[in-house]
Structures are given as structure tokens and as C-alpha cells.
Amino acid sequence: TIGIPAAVLTLAPSFTPSRKPFLRQVLSFAIPVGFVAGAATFVAYVMAVNEAGVSLAEERTVATLVLSSIGVWILARLASPLTAARRLLVAAMIAGLLLALAIPGVRSVLELDLPRPTVLFAAIGIAALAVGSLELGDRVVRAARTIRHSPD
């Protein structure tokens, strides 16, 4: 959900120049987002492992779905401002994930096996909490920057 779309985004025109050193800007986004994505994926996987009757393929699918969901949010955030082409890119990634789950042959090749609804909904909840915390953190950081850079 990140590699190919990120390559496409690097070739797109930029709307704003980088205001701080590039590496610092990249790391200030990548480190917290990567930590939250990894932690949420791990929590979802552990939740599935500790649930009775969940197969290894279902456990891996839970982790894949959580990470992919967070990856779509990351892509949307990196693609902002969302022009028509960038919206299409995000929509294509969402459609690709849904098609991978919906088409039995693709699901078989990727070894995706949906768990029972309670486990699936728990995974969706974990992904939603992770995305919500990332969104809240992003808004807090933006507000702090606005306050810090506002004229007195």
C-alpha cells in the first residue's frame, strides 16, 4: 500500500516547498507513524493468536488488514492535498485491497483467510484506534506549530 504509490507521488509536482531539512521532515512523520502502525499490527496479531479457534492464516490476515488499513491512511496523508489524481490513487489502493479479499483466487494466492466476524471487527477497531490516534496526534502537532509560529 505504500511502495508503488509513494513512487508515483515522488514524480508528482509538489505544492509546497520543504520548510525544514528534508531528513528531519521525513523522520518526524515516519517514526511516529511507523511505531503506531507496527504496534497496532502487533496488538491485532496477538489478539488473534490468543483467540481460540483462529488459524495461522487468519492470524496473518488480521495483521495484514490492520497494517494495510493504516497504510491507506498514511498514503492519503502523504498525498495531501488530495487532487483528483491523488484521490484516484488512494481509491485504487482501497479497491485493490477489497478485491484481494473478495476474489477467491487472489485470496488463495495471498493466503488471506478471513476470521470469524468478532475477530475481524476487533481488528477493524484496532485499526480505527490507530488511525484515530495518528489523526489526533497530527492535529495536535499542527495546532502547536500554529501557536508557536503565530505573531504575538
mmCIF file of C-alpha atoms in Angstrom:
data_model
loop_
_atom_site.group_PDB
_atom_site.id
_atom_site.type_symbol
_atom_site.label_atom_id
_atom_site.label_comp_id
_atom_site.label_asym_id
_atom_site.label_seq_id
_atom_site.Cartn_x
_atom_site.Cartn_y
_atom_site.Cartn_z
ATOM 1 C CA THR A 1 0.000 0.000 0.000
ATOM 2 C CA ILE A 2 2.948 2.368 0.250
ATOM 3 C CA GLY A 3 5.805 1.447 -2.133
ATOM 4 C CA ILE A 4 4.327 1.879 -5.616
ATOM 5 C CA PRO A 5 2.020 4.786 -4.701
ATOM 6 C CA ALA A 6 4.931 6.533 -2.989
ATOM 7 C CA ALA A 7 6.962 6.221 -6.180
ATOM 8 C CA VAL A 8 4.073 7.780 -8.106
ATOM 9 C CA LEU A 9 3.811 10.611 -5.575
ATOM 10 C CA THR A 10 7.527 11.385 -5.826
ATOM 11 C CA LEU A 11 7.081 12.093 -9.519
ATOM 12 C CA ALA A 12 4.086 14.379 -8.953
ATOM 13 C CA PRO A 13 4.559 18.140 -8.671
ATOM 14 C CA SER A 14 4.920 19.482 -5.142
ATOM 15 C CA PHE A 15 2.535 22.168 -3.906
ATOM 16 C CA THR A 16 4.728 23.487 -1.103
ATOM 17 C CA PRO A 17 8.465 23.560 -0.644
ATOM 18 C CA SER A 18 10.033 21.787 2.310
ATOM 19 C CA ARG A 19 10.364 24.251 5.186
ATOM 20 C CA LYS A 20 12.762 22.267 7.325
ATOM 21 C CA PRO A 21 15.610 19.940 6.472
ATOM 22 C CA PHE A 22 14.289 17.056 4.383
ATOM 23 C CA LEU A 23 15.536 14.210 6.575
ATOM 24 C CA ARG A 24 14.108 15.812 9.717
ATOM 25 C CA GLN A 25 10.748 16.290 7.990
ATOM 26 C CA VAL A 26 10.638 12.682 6.785
ATOM 27 C CA LEU A 27 11.682 11.224 10.130
ATOM 28 C CA SER A 28 9.267 13.398 12.126
ATOM 29 C CA PHE A 29 6.459 11.715 10.172
ATOM 30 C CA ALA A 30 7.869 8.235 9.601
ATOM 31 C CA ILE A 31 8.986 7.388 13.139
ATOM 32 C CA PRO A 32 5.706 8.000 14.997
ATOM 33 C CA VAL A 33 3.586 6.614 12.150
ATOM 34 C CA GLY A 34 5.781 3.530 11.843
ATOM 35 C CA PHE A 35 5.675 2.969 15.592
ATOM 36 C CA VAL A 36 1.872 3.206 15.745
ATOM 37 C CA ALA A 37 1.420 1.031 12.638
ATOM 38 C CA GLY A 38 3.786 -1.613 14.000
ATOM 39 C CA ALA A 39 2.255 -1.567 17.472
ATOM 40 C CA ALA A 40 -1.309 -1.802 16.152
ATOM 41 C CA THR A 41 -0.365 -4.655 13.833
ATOM 42 C CA PHE A 42 1.335 -6.499 16.688
ATOM 43 C CA VAL A 43 -1.617 -5.963 19.045
ATOM 44 C CA ALA A 44 -4.050 -7.236 16.403
ATOM 45 C CA TYR A 45 -1.888 -10.277 15.726
ATOM 46 C CA VAL A 46 -1.537 -11.088 19.434
ATOM 47 C CA MET A 47 -5.292 -10.659 19.859
ATOM 48 C CA ALA A 48 -5.908 -13.139 17.022
ATOM 49 C CA VAL A 49 -3.300 -15.602 18.364
ATOM 50 C CA ASN A 50 -4.939 -15.581 21.784
ATOM 51 C CA GLU A 51 -8.419 -16.134 20.355
ATOM 52 C CA ALA A 52 -9.443 -19.791 20.372
ATOM 53 C CA GLY A 53 -10.079 -21.432 17.028
ATOM 54 C CA VAL A 54 -8.233 -18.896 14.866
ATOM 55 C CA SER A 55 -5.895 -20.464 12.295
ATOM 56 C CA LEU A 56 -2.422 -19.213 11.428
ATOM 57 C CA ALA A 57 -3.688 -17.913 8.066
ATOM 58 C CA GLU A 58 -6.457 -15.989 9.837
ATOM 59 C CA GLU A 59 -3.961 -14.528 12.323
ATOM 60 C CA ARG A 60 -1.768 -13.332 9.468
ATOM 61 C CA THR A 61 -4.789 -11.941 7.630
ATOM 62 C CA VAL A 62 -5.771 -9.919 10.688
ATOM 63 C CA ALA A 63 -2.280 -8.416 10.858
ATOM 64 C CA THR A 64 -2.290 -7.744 7.109
ATOM 65 C CA LEU A 65 -5.662 -5.994 7.239
ATOM 66 C CA VAL A 66 -4.665 -3.772 10.145
ATOM 67 C CA LEU A 67 -1.366 -2.784 8.548
ATOM 68 C CA SER A 68 -2.989 -2.232 5.142
ATOM 69 C CA SER A 69 -5.719 -0.054 6.659
ATOM 70 C CA ILE A 70 -3.156 2.124 8.407
ATOM 71 C CA GLY A 71 -1.106 2.157 5.195
ATOM 72 C CA VAL A 72 -4.052 3.623 3.281
ATOM 73 C CA TRP A 73 -4.332 6.401 5.872
ATOM 74 C CA ILE A 74 -0.592 7.060 5.565
ATOM 75 C CA LEU A 75 -0.910 7.197 1.787
ATOM 76 C CA ALA A 76 -3.820 9.630 1.991
ATOM 77 C CA ARG A 77 -1.870 11.827 4.397
ATOM 78 C CA LEU A 78 1.232 11.814 2.189
ATOM 79 C CA ALA A 79 -0.864 12.501 -0.910
ATOM 80 C CA SER A 80 -2.455 15.634 0.533
ATOM 81 C CA PRO A 81 -3.625 17.953 -0.826
ATOM 82 C CA LEU A 82 -5.866 15.390 -2.467
ATOM 83 C CA THR A 83 -6.196 16.336 -6.110
ATOM 84 C CA ALA A 84 -8.368 14.239 -8.416
ATOM 85 C CA ALA A 85 -5.380 12.117 -9.477
ATOM 86 C CA ARG A 86 -4.252 11.582 -5.900
ATOM 87 C CA ARG A 87 -7.768 10.631 -4.821
ATOM 88 C CA LEU A 88 -7.813 8.128 -7.638
ATOM 89 C CA LEU A 89 -4.520 6.687 -6.370
ATOM 90 C CA VAL A 90 -5.876 6.272 -2.828
ATOM 91 C CA ALA A 91 -9.141 4.818 -4.147
ATOM 92 C CA ALA A 92 -7.192 2.362 -6.312
ATOM 93 C CA MET A 93 -5.287 1.111 -3.252
ATOM 94 C CA ILE A 94 -8.525 0.658 -1.307
ATOM 95 C CA ALA A 95 -10.117 -1.117 -4.279
ATOM 96 C CA GLY A 96 -7.064 -3.361 -4.646
ATOM 97 C CA LEU A 97 -7.280 -4.420 -1.004
ATOM 98 C CA LEU A 98 -11.014 -5.090 -1.244
ATOM 99 C CA LEU A 99 -10.596 -7.032 -4.481
ATOM 100 C CA ALA A 100 -7.828 -9.125 -2.931
ATOM 101 C CA LEU A 101 -10.268 -10.055 -0.177
ATOM 102 C CA ALA A 102 -13.243 -10.584 -2.489
ATOM 103 C CA ILE A 103 -11.713 -12.711 -5.261
ATOM 104 C CA PRO A 104 -11.198 -16.283 -4.027
ATOM 105 C CA GLY A 105 -8.253 -16.997 -6.359
ATOM 106 C CA VAL A 106 -6.361 -13.898 -5.275
ATOM 107 C CA ARG A 107 -7.204 -14.558 -1.645
ATOM 108 C CA SER A 108 -5.831 -18.079 -2.047
ATOM 109 C CA VAL A 109 -2.576 -16.940 -3.675
ATOM 110 C CA LEU A 110 -2.041 -14.309 -0.979
ATOM 111 C CA GLU A 111 -3.100 -16.789 1.721
ATOM 112 C CA LEU A 112 -5.727 -14.429 3.101
ATOM 113 C CA ASP A 113 -8.300 -16.223 5.204
ATOM 114 C CA LEU A 114 -10.901 -14.046 6.897
ATOM 115 C CA PRO A 115 -11.509 -14.902 10.554
ATOM 116 C CA ARG A 116 -14.933 -15.035 12.145
ATOM 117 C CA PRO A 117 -16.723 -11.668 12.468
ATOM 118 C CA THR A 118 -15.852 -10.994 16.120
ATOM 119 C CA VAL A 119 -12.126 -11.247 15.414
ATOM 120 C CA LEU A 120 -12.496 -9.245 12.204
ATOM 121 C CA PHE A 121 -14.409 -6.462 13.970
ATOM 122 C CA ALA A 122 -11.819 -6.372 16.743
ATOM 123 C CA ALA A 123 -9.104 -5.937 14.095
ATOM 124 C CA ILE A 124 -11.111 -3.150 12.445
ATOM 125 C CA GLY A 125 -11.435 -1.498 15.861
ATOM 126 C CA ILE A 126 -7.691 -1.711 16.450
ATOM 127 C CA ALA A 127 -7.018 -0.174 13.024
ATOM 128 C CA ALA A 128 -9.571 2.572 13.693
ATOM 129 C CA LEU A 129 -7.980 3.379 17.066
ATOM 130 C CA ALA A 130 -4.545 3.533 15.451
ATOM 131 C CA VAL A 131 -5.710 5.801 12.624
ATOM 132 C CA GLY A 132 -7.657 7.939 15.100
ATOM 133 C CA SER A 133 -4.614 8.350 17.326
ATOM 134 C CA LEU A 134 -2.454 9.250 14.329
ATOM 135 C CA GLU A 135 -5.011 11.791 13.135
ATOM 136 C CA LEU A 136 -5.344 13.289 16.620
ATOM 137 C CA GLY A 137 -1.565 13.447 17.003
ATOM 138 C CA ASP A 138 -1.247 15.122 13.609
ATOM 139 C CA ARG A 139 -3.834 17.751 14.554
ATOM 140 C CA VAL A 140 -2.164 18.425 17.913
ATOM 141 C CA VAL A 141 1.220 18.886 16.221
ATOM 142 C CA ARG A 142 -0.292 21.228 13.624
ATOM 143 C CA ALA A 143 -2.012 23.277 16.332
ATOM 144 C CA ALA A 144 1.231 23.503 18.324
ATOM 145 C CA ARG A 145 3.092 24.692 15.220
ATOM 146 C CA THR A 146 0.408 27.304 14.543
ATOM 147 C CA ILE A 147 0.601 28.589 18.121
ATOM 148 C CA ARG A 148 4.403 28.596 18.077
ATOM 149 C CA HIS A 149 4.602 30.493 14.776
ATOM 150 C CA SER A 150 1.747 32.946 15.373
ATOM 151 C CA PRO A 151 2.629 36.603 15.859
ATOM 152 C CA ASP A 152 2.170 37.870 19.418
#
